[in-house]
Short mmCIF file of C-alpha atoms in Angstrom, two decimals:
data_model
loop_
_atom_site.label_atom_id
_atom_site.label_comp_id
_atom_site.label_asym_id
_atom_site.label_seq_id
_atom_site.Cartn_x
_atom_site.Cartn_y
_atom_site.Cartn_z
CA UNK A 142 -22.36 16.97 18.16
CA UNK A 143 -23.80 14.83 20.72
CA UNK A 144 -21.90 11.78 20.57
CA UNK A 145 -23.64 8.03 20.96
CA UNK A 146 -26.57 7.77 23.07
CA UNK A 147 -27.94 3.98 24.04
CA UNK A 148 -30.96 3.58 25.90
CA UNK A 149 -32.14 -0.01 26.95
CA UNK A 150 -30.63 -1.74 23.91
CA UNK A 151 -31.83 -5.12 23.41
CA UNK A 152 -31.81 -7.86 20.68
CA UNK A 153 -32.43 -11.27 19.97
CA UNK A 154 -31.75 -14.11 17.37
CA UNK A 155 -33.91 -16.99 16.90
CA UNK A 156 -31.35 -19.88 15.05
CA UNK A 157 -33.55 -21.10 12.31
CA UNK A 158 -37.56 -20.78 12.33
CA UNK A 159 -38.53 -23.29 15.09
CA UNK A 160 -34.56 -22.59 17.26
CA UNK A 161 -34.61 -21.45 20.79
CA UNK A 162 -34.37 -17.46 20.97
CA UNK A 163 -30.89 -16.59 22.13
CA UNK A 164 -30.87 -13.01 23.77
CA UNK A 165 -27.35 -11.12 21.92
CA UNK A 166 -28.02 -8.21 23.86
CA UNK A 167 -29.85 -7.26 26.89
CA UNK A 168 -31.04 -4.11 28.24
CA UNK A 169 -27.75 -2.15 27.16
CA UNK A 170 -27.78 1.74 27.98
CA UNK A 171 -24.40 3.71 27.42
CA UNK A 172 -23.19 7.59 26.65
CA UNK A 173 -20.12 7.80 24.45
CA UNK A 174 -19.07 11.40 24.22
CA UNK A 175 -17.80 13.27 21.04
CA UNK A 176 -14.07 12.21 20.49
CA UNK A 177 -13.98 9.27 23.25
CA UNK A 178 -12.20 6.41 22.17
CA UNK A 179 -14.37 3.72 23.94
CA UNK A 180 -14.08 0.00 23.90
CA UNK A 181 -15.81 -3.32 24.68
CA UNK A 182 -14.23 -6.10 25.52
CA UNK A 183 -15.66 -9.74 26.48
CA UNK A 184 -15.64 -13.38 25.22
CA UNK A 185 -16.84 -14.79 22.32
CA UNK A 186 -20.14 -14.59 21.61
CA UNK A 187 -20.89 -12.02 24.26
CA UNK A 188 -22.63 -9.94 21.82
CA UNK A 189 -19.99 -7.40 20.89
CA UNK A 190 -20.17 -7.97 17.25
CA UNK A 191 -24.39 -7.67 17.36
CA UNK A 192 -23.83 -4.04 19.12
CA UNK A 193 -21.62 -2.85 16.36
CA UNK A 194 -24.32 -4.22 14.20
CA UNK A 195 -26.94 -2.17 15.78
CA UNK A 196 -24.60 1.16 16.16
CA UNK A 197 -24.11 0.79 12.44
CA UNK A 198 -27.80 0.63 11.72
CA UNK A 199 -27.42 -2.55 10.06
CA UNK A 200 -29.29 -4.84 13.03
CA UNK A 201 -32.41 -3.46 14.33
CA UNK A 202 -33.28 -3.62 17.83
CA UNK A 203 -36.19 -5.50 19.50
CA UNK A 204 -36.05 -2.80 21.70
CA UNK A 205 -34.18 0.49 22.81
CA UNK A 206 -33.26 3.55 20.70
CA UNK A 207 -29.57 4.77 19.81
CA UNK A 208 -28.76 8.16 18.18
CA UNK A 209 -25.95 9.19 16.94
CA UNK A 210 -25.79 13.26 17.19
CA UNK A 211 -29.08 13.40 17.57
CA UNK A 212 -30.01 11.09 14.52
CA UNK A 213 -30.61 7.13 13.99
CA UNK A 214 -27.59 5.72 12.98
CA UNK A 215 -28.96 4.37 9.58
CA UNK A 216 -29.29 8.16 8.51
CA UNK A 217 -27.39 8.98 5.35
CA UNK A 218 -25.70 11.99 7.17
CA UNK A 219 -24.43 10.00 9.66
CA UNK A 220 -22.80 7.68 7.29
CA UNK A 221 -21.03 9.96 5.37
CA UNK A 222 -19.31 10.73 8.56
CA UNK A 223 -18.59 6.95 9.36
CA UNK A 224 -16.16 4.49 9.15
CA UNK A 225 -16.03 0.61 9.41
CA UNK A 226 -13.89 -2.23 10.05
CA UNK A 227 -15.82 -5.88 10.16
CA UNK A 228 -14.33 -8.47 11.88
CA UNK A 229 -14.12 -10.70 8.98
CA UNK A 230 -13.54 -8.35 6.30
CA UNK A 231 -14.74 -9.61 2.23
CA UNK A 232 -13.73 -7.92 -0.84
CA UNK A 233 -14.21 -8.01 -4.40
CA UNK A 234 -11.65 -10.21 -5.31
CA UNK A 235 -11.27 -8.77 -8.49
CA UNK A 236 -10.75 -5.49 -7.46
CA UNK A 237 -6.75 -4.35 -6.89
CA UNK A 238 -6.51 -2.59 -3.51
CA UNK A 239 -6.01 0.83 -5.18
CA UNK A 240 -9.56 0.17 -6.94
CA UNK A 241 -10.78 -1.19 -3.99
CA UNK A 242 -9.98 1.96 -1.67
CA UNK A 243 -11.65 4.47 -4.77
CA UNK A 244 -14.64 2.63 -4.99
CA UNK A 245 -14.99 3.45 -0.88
CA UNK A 246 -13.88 7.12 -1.60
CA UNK A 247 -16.36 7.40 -4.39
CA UNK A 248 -19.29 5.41 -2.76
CA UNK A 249 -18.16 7.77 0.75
CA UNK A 250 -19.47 10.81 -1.72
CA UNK A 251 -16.01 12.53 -1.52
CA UNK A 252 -14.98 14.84 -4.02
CA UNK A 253 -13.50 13.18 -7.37
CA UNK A 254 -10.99 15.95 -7.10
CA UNK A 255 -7.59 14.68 -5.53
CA UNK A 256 -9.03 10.55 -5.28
CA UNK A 257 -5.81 9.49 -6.50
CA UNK A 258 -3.78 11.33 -3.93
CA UNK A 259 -6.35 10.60 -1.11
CA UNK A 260 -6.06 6.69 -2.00
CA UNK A 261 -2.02 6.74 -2.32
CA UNK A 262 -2.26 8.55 1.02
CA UNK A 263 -4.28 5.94 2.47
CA UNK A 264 -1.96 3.03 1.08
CA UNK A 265 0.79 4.62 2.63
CA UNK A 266 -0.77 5.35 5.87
CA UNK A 267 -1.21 1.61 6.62
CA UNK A 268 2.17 0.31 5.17
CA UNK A 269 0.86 -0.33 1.83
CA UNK A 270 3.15 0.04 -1.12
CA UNK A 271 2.04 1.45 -4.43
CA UNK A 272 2.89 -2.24 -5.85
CA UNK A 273 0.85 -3.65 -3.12
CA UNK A 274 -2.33 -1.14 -3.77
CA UNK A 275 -2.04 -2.31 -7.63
CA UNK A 276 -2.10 -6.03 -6.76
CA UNK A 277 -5.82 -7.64 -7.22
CA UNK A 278 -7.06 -8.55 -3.31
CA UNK A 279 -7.46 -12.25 -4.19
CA UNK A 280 -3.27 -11.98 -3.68
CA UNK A 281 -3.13 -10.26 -0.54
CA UNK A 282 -2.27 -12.29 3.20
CA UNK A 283 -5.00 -11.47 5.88
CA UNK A 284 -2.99 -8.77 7.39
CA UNK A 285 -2.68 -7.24 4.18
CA UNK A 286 -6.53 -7.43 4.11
CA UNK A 287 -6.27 -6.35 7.19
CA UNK A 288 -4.38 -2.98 6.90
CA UNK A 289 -6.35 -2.64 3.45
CA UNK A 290 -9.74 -2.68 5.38
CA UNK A 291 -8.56 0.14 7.92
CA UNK A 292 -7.55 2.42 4.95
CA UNK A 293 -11.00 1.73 4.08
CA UNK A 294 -12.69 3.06 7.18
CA UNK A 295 -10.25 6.12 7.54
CA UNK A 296 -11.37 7.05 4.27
CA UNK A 297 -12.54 10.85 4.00
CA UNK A 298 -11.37 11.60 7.97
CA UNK A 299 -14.99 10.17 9.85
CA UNK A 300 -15.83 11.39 12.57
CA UNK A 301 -17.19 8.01 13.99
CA UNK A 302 -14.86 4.73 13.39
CA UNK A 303 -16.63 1.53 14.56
CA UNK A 304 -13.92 -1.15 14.33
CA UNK A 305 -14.60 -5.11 15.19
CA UNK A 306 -11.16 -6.86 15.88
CA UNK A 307 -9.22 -4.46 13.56
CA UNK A 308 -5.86 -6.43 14.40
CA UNK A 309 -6.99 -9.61 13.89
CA UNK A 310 -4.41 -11.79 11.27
CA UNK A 311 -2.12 -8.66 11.18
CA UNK A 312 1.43 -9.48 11.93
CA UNK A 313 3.23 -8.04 15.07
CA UNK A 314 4.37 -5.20 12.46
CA UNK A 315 1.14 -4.20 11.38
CA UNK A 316 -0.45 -4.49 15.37
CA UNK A 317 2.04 -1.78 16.32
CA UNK A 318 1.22 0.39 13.10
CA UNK A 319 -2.78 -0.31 14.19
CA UNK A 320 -2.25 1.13 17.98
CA UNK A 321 -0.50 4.14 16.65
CA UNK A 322 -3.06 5.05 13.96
CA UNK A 323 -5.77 4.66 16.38
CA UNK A 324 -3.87 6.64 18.74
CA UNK A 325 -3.90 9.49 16.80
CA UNK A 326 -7.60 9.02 16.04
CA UNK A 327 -8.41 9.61 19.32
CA UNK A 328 -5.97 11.90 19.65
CA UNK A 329 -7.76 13.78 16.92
CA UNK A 330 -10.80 13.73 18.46
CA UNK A 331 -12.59 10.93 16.19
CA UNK A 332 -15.21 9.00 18.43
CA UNK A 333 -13.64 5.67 18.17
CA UNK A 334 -15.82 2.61 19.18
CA UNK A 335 -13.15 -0.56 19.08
CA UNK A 336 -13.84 -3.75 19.94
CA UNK A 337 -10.88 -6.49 20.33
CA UNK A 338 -9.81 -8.96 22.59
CA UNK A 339 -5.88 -7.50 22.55
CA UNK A 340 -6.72 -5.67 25.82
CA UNK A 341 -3.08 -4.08 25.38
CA UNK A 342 -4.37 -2.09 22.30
CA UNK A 343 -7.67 -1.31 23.71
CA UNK A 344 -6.06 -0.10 26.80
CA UNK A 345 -3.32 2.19 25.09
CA UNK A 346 -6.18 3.32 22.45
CA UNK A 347 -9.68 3.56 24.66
CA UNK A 348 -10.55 6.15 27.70
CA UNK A 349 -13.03 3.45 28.92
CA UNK A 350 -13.65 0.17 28.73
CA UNK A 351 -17.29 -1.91 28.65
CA UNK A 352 -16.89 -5.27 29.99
CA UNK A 353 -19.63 -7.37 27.96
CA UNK A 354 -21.19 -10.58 28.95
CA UNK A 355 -24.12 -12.77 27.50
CA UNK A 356 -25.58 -9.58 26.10
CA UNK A 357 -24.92 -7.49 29.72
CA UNK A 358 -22.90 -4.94 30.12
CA UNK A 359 -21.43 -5.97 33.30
CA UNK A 360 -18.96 -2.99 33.94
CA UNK A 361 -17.92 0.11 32.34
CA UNK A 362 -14.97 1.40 33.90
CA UNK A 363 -12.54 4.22 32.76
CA UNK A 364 -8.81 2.26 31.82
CA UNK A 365 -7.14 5.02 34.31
CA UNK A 366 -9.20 3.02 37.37
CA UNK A 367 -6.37 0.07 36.84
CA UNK A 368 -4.01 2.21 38.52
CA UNK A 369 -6.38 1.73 41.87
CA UNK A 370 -6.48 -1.99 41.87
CA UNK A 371 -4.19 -4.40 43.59
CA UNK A 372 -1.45 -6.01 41.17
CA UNK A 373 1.71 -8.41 41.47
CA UNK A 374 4.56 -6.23 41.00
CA UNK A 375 8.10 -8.10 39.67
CA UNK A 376 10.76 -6.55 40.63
CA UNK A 377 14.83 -7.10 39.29
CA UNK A 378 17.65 -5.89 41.12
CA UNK A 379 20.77 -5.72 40.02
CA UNK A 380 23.71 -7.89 41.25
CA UNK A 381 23.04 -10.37 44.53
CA UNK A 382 21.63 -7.77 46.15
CA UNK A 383 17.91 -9.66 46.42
CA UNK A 384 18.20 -12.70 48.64
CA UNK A 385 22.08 -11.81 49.70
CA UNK A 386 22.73 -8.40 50.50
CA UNK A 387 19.32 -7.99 51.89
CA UNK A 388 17.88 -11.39 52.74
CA UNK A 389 14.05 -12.46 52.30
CA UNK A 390 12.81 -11.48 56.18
CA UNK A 391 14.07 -8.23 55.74
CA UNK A 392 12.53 -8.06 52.23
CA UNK A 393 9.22 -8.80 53.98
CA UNK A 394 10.09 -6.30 56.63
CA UNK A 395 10.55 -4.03 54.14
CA UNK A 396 7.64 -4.46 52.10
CA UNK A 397 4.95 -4.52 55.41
CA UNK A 398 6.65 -1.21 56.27
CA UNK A 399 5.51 -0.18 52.65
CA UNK A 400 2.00 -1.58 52.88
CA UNK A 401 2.76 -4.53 50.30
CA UNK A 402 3.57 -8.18 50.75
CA UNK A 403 6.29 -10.13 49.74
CA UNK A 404 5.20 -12.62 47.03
CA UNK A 405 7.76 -14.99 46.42
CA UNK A 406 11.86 -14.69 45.98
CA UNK A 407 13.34 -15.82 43.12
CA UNK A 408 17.11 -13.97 42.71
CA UNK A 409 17.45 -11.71 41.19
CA UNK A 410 13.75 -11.37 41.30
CA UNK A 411 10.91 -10.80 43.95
CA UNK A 412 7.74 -10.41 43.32
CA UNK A 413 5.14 -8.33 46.13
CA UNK A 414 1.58 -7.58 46.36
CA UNK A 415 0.92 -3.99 46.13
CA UNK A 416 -2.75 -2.33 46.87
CA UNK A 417 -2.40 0.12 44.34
CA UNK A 418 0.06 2.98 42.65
CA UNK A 419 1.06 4.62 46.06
CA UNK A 420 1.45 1.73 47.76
CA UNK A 421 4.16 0.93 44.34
CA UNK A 422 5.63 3.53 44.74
CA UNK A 423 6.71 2.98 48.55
CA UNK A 424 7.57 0.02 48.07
CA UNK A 425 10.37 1.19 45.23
CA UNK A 426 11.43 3.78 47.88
CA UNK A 427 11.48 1.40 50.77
CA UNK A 428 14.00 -1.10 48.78
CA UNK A 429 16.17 1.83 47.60
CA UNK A 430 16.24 2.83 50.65
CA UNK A 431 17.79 -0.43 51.96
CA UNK A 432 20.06 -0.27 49.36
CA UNK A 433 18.94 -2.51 46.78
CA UNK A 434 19.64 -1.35 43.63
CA UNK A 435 16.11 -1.71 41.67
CA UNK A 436 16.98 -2.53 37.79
CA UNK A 437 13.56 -3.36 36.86
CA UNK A 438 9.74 -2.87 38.30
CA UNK A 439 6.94 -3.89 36.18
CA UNK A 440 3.28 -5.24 37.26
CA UNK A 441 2.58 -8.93 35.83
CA UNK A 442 -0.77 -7.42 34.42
CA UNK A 443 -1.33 -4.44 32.51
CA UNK A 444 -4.00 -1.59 34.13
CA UNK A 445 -6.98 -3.01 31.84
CA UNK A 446 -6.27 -6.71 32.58
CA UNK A 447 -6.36 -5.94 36.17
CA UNK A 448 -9.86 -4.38 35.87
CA UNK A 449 -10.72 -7.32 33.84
CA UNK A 450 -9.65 -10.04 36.57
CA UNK A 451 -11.60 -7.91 39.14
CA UNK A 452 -14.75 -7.52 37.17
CA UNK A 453 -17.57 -9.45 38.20
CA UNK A 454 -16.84 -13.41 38.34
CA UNK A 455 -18.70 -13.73 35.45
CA UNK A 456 -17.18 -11.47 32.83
CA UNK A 457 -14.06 -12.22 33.43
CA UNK A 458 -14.55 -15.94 32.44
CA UNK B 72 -29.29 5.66 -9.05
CA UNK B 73 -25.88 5.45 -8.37
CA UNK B 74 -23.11 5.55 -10.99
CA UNK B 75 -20.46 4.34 -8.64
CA UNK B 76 -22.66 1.06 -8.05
CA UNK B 77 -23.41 0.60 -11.38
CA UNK B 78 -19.82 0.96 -12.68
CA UNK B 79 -18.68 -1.60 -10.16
CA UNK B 80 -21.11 -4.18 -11.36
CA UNK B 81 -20.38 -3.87 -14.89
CA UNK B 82 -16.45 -4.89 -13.82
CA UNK B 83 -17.88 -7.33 -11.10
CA UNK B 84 -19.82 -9.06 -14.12
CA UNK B 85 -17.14 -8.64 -16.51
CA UNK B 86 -14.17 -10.38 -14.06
CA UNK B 87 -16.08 -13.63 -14.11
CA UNK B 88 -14.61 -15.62 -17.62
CA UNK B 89 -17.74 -17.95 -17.36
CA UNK B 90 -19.93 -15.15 -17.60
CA UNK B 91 -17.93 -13.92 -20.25
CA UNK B 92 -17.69 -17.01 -22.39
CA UNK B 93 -21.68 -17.63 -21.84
CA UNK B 94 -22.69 -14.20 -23.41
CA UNK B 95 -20.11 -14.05 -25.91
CA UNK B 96 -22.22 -17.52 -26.92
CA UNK B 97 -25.20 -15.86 -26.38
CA UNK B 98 -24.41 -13.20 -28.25
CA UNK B 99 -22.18 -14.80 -31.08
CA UNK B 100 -24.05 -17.34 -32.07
CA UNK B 101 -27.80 -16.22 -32.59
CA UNK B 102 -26.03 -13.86 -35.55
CA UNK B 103 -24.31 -16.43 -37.43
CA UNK B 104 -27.40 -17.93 -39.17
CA UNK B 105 -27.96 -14.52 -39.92
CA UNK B 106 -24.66 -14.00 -41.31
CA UNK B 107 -24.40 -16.93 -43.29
CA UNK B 108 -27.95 -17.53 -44.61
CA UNK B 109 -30.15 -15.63 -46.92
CA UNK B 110 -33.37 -14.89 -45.59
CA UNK B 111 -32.69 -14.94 -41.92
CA UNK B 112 -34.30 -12.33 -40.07
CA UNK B 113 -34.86 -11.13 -36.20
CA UNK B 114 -36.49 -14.12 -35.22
CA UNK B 115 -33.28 -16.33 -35.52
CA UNK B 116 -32.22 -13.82 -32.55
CA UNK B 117 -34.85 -14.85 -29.95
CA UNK B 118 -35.30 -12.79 -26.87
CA UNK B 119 -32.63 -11.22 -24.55
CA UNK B 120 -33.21 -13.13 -21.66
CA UNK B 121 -30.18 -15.44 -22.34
CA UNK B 122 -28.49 -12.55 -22.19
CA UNK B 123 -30.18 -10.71 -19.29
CA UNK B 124 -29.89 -13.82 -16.94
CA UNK B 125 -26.08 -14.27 -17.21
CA UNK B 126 -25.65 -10.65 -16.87
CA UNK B 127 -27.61 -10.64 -13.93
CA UNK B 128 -27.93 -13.80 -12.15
CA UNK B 129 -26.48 -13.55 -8.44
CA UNK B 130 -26.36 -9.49 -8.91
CA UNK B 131 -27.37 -8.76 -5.16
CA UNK B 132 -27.41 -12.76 -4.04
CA UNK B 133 -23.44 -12.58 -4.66
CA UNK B 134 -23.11 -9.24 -2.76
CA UNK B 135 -25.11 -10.52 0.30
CA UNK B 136 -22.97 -13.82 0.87
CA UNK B 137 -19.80 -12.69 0.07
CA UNK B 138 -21.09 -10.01 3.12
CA UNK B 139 -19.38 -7.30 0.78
CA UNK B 140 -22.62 -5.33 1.03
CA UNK B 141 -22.40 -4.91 5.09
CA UNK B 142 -19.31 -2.65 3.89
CA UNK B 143 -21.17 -0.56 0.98
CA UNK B 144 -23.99 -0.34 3.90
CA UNK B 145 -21.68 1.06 5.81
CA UNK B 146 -21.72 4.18 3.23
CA UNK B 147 -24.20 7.16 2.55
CA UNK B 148 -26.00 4.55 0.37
CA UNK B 149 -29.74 3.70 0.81
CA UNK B 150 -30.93 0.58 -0.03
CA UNK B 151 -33.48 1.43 -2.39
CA UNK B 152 -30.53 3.01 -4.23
CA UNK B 153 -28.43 -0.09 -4.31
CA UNK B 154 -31.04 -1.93 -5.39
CA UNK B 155 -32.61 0.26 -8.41
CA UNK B 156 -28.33 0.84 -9.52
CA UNK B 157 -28.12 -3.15 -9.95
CA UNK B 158 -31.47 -3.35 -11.36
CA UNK B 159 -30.30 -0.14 -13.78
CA UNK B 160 -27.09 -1.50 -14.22
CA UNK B 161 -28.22 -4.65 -15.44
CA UNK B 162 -30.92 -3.78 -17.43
CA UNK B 163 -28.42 -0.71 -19.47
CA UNK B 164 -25.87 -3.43 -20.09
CA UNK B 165 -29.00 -6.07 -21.15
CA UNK B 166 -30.19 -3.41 -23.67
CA UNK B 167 -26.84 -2.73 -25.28
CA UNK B 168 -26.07 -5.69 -25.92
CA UNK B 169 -29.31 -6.07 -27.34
CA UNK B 170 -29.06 -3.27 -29.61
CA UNK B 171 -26.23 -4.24 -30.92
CA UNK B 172 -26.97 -7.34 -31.72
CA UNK B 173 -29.95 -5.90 -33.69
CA UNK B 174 -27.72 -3.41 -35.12
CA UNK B 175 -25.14 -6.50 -36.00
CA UNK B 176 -28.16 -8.36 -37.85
CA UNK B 177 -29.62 -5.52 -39.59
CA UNK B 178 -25.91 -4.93 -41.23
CA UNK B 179 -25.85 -8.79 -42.12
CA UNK B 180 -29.43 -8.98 -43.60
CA UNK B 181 -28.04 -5.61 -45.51
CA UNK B 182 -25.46 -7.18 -46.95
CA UNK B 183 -27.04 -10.32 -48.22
CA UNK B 184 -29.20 -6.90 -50.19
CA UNK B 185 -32.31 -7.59 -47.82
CA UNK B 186 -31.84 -4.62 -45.13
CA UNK B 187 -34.87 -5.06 -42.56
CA UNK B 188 -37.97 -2.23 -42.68
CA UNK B 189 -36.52 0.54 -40.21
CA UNK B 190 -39.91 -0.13 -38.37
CA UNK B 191 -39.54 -3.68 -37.81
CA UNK B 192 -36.10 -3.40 -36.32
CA UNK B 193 -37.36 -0.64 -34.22
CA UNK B 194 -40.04 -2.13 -32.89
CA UNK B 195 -37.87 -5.54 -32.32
CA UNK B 196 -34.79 -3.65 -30.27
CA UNK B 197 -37.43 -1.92 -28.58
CA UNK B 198 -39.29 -4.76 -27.15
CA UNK B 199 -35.92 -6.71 -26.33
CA UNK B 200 -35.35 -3.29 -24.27
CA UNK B 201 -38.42 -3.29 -22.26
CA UNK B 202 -37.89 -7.54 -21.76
CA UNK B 203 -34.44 -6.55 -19.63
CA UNK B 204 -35.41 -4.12 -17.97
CA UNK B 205 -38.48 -6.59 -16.84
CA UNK B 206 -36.47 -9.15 -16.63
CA UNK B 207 -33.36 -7.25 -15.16
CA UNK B 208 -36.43 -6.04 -12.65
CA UNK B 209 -37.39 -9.81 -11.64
CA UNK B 210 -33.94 -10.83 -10.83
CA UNK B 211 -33.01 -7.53 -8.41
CA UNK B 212 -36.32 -8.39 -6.30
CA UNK B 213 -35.90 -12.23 -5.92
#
């Protein structure tokens, strides 16, 4: 296994015969290993959805080559070891979810031998009831459809899962179920290629992040790199002691010594600048030092939104 | 060809009530001359393209809108192959409906005690064979 290999991917739409082309990807080389959960993240219309389109084989590119080990991703090997999650996911609306998910394990070549107990394991995987997987599609809610569509694309264990806003219309239920399956996908070694704007699941899910814009890829940067960027840390001490016990000059005092800054002072909260995660952690030791007794310390962004905000200008708008 | 495709087209085709009121007219009504009057033979029947057409209209048109096919393409399934399985599946459901409705009218004309010459019945299921496959052909490659 090779994993993903993108060289100078680029692609372009023309909207209707006479429309202005509009470039959907530009130029786009990236290497996603065997078994790395890997994720792209960006606004609208940045060209996320068109790059799953071309990884899946179904868009082809103006120019640039992808491979998927060793092989064009339209191969028929390579999608017998694939699974997929559209954005905006459309059944057979005849079909009851049970039929639905046999149809996929049948069309996904896998042995006729144990269906039934592959498909009840797959109901049950994503919170499905067997009442719910006997229930035609035209009655289920969107996050039904939702959780339905995932038990789709973990049909037959793939070793590549491409999913395009897999928690979109799921209830909060369902989005915690969704970050621990994918979890243990990646856990499992599946190469998982998400893309979502819920940067909390792609940061607890992905190793690395691309950060797309207009068709660019304007960073790729590994989630763990948060830790060395500057953040607003909020911190809640118990009792008076903020403000009272240890008033705000000595609080700034206290954080310069640590190599932070004091934000603002709201009892029983402060909030301080930090650089990164040693400069945190003085900081903690400085004010338990003095005496405060810190309930609470949590940063006001979460590792991948603080790559985000200090992305280029441009992709983070 | 792909059985899995073809099965799912049969019960894609046969969950639509319209489609299954306008062939059980098709179908239903070309015989009841035949039942009900002397003398009526294969003619009355016409050709299976009634039948062909509402069996098949919208057979990969429907897939590609609804965008269900971006998920079977997402499969070990060619193209080609789901193209000739809805042109197959079409067609085998075209024909055996044909045959039995040529099967239906030969018992009729029988038992008004004028049974058809095994040759001509032949000869008239087998060309309302070959028309949906042709037809069946025509409507998987607009």
């Amino acid at each position: 296994m090779t994993g993903i290999q993108i060289e100078g991917l680029s692609k372009t739409y023309r909207r209707g015969l006479l429309g202005e082309p509009v470039r959907a990807l530009a130029d786009v080389s990236v290497s996603i290993a065997p078994g790395e959960a890997f994720g792209s993240i960006g606004p609208n219309g940045a060209g996320k959805t068109t790059f799953l389109g071309c990884l899946l084989g179904f868009l082809r590119p103006d120019a640039g080559r992808i491979t998927i080990d060793g092989r064009a991703p339209d191969d028929i090997t390579i999608r017998a070891v694939t699974g997929y999650l559209p954005e905006r996911l459309v059944l057979d609306r005849w079909m009851s979810g049970y039929q639905f998910l046999a149809y996929h394990h049948a069309l996904a070549r896998l042995p006729a031998d144990g269906r039934e107990a592959e498909v009840e394991r797959a109901l049950e995987r994503v919170g499905l009831d067997p009442e719910a997987g006997r229930r035609t599609v035209r009655r289920y809610s969107r996050g039904m459809l939702q959780r339905l569509g995932l038990a789709q694309a973990l049909m037959g264990r793939p070793r590549y899962v491409f999913l395009d806003e897999p928690a979109s219309g799921v209830d909060p239920a369902g989005v915690v179920l969704f970050r621990r399956l994918l979890s243990e996908l990646a856990r499992d070694g599946v190469t998982v290629i998400l893309n979502s704007h819920q940067l909390a699941q792609v940061e607890r899910v992905c190793g690395r992040v691309a950060f797309v814009k207009a068709g660019r890829v304007e960073a790729i940067e590994t989630v763990a790199a948060g830790a060395g960027h500057a953040r607003v840390l909020r911190v809640r001490a118990a009792g008076d002691a903020l403000g009272t016990r240890v008033p705000r000059e000595q609080l700034a005092v206290l954080a310069s010594s640590a190599g932070a800054t004091l934000h603002d002072l709201a009892p029983p909260e402060a909030r301080f600048t930090v650089a990164d995660d040693d400069a945190a952690a003085r900081l903690l030791q400085a004010l338990i030092g003095a005496g405060v007794p810190v309930a609470e310390a949590t940063p006001e962004e979460s590792r991948l939104e603080r790559l985000f905000l200090d992305a280029p200008e441009e992709s983070a708008s | 060809m792909n059985t899995t495709l073809i099965t799912a087209l049969w019960r894609q085709r046969l969950a639509s009530p319209v489609r299954l009121v306008l062939l059980g007219t098709l179908f239903g009504i070309p015989l009841l001359p035949i039942l009900f009057m002397q003398g009526a033979g294969f003619s009355v029947l016409g050709n299976s393209q009634g039948l062909v057409l509402v069996l098949g209209a919208g057979m990969i048109g429907q897939d590609v809108s609804s965008g269900v096919l971006q998920l079977i393409y997402a499969r070990p399934v060619r193209r080609p192959e789901y193209v000739v399985s809805r042109w197959l599946g079409v067609a085998f459901a075209g024909s055996a409906l044909s045959l039995l409705q040529v099967a239906l009218a030969s018992g009729f004309m029988a038992a008004h005690g004028a049974p058809p010459a095994a040759r001509d019945a032949v000869m008239f299921a087998g060309a309302r064979v070959l028309e949906s496959f042709g037809l069946a052909a025509v409507l998987a490659l607009l």
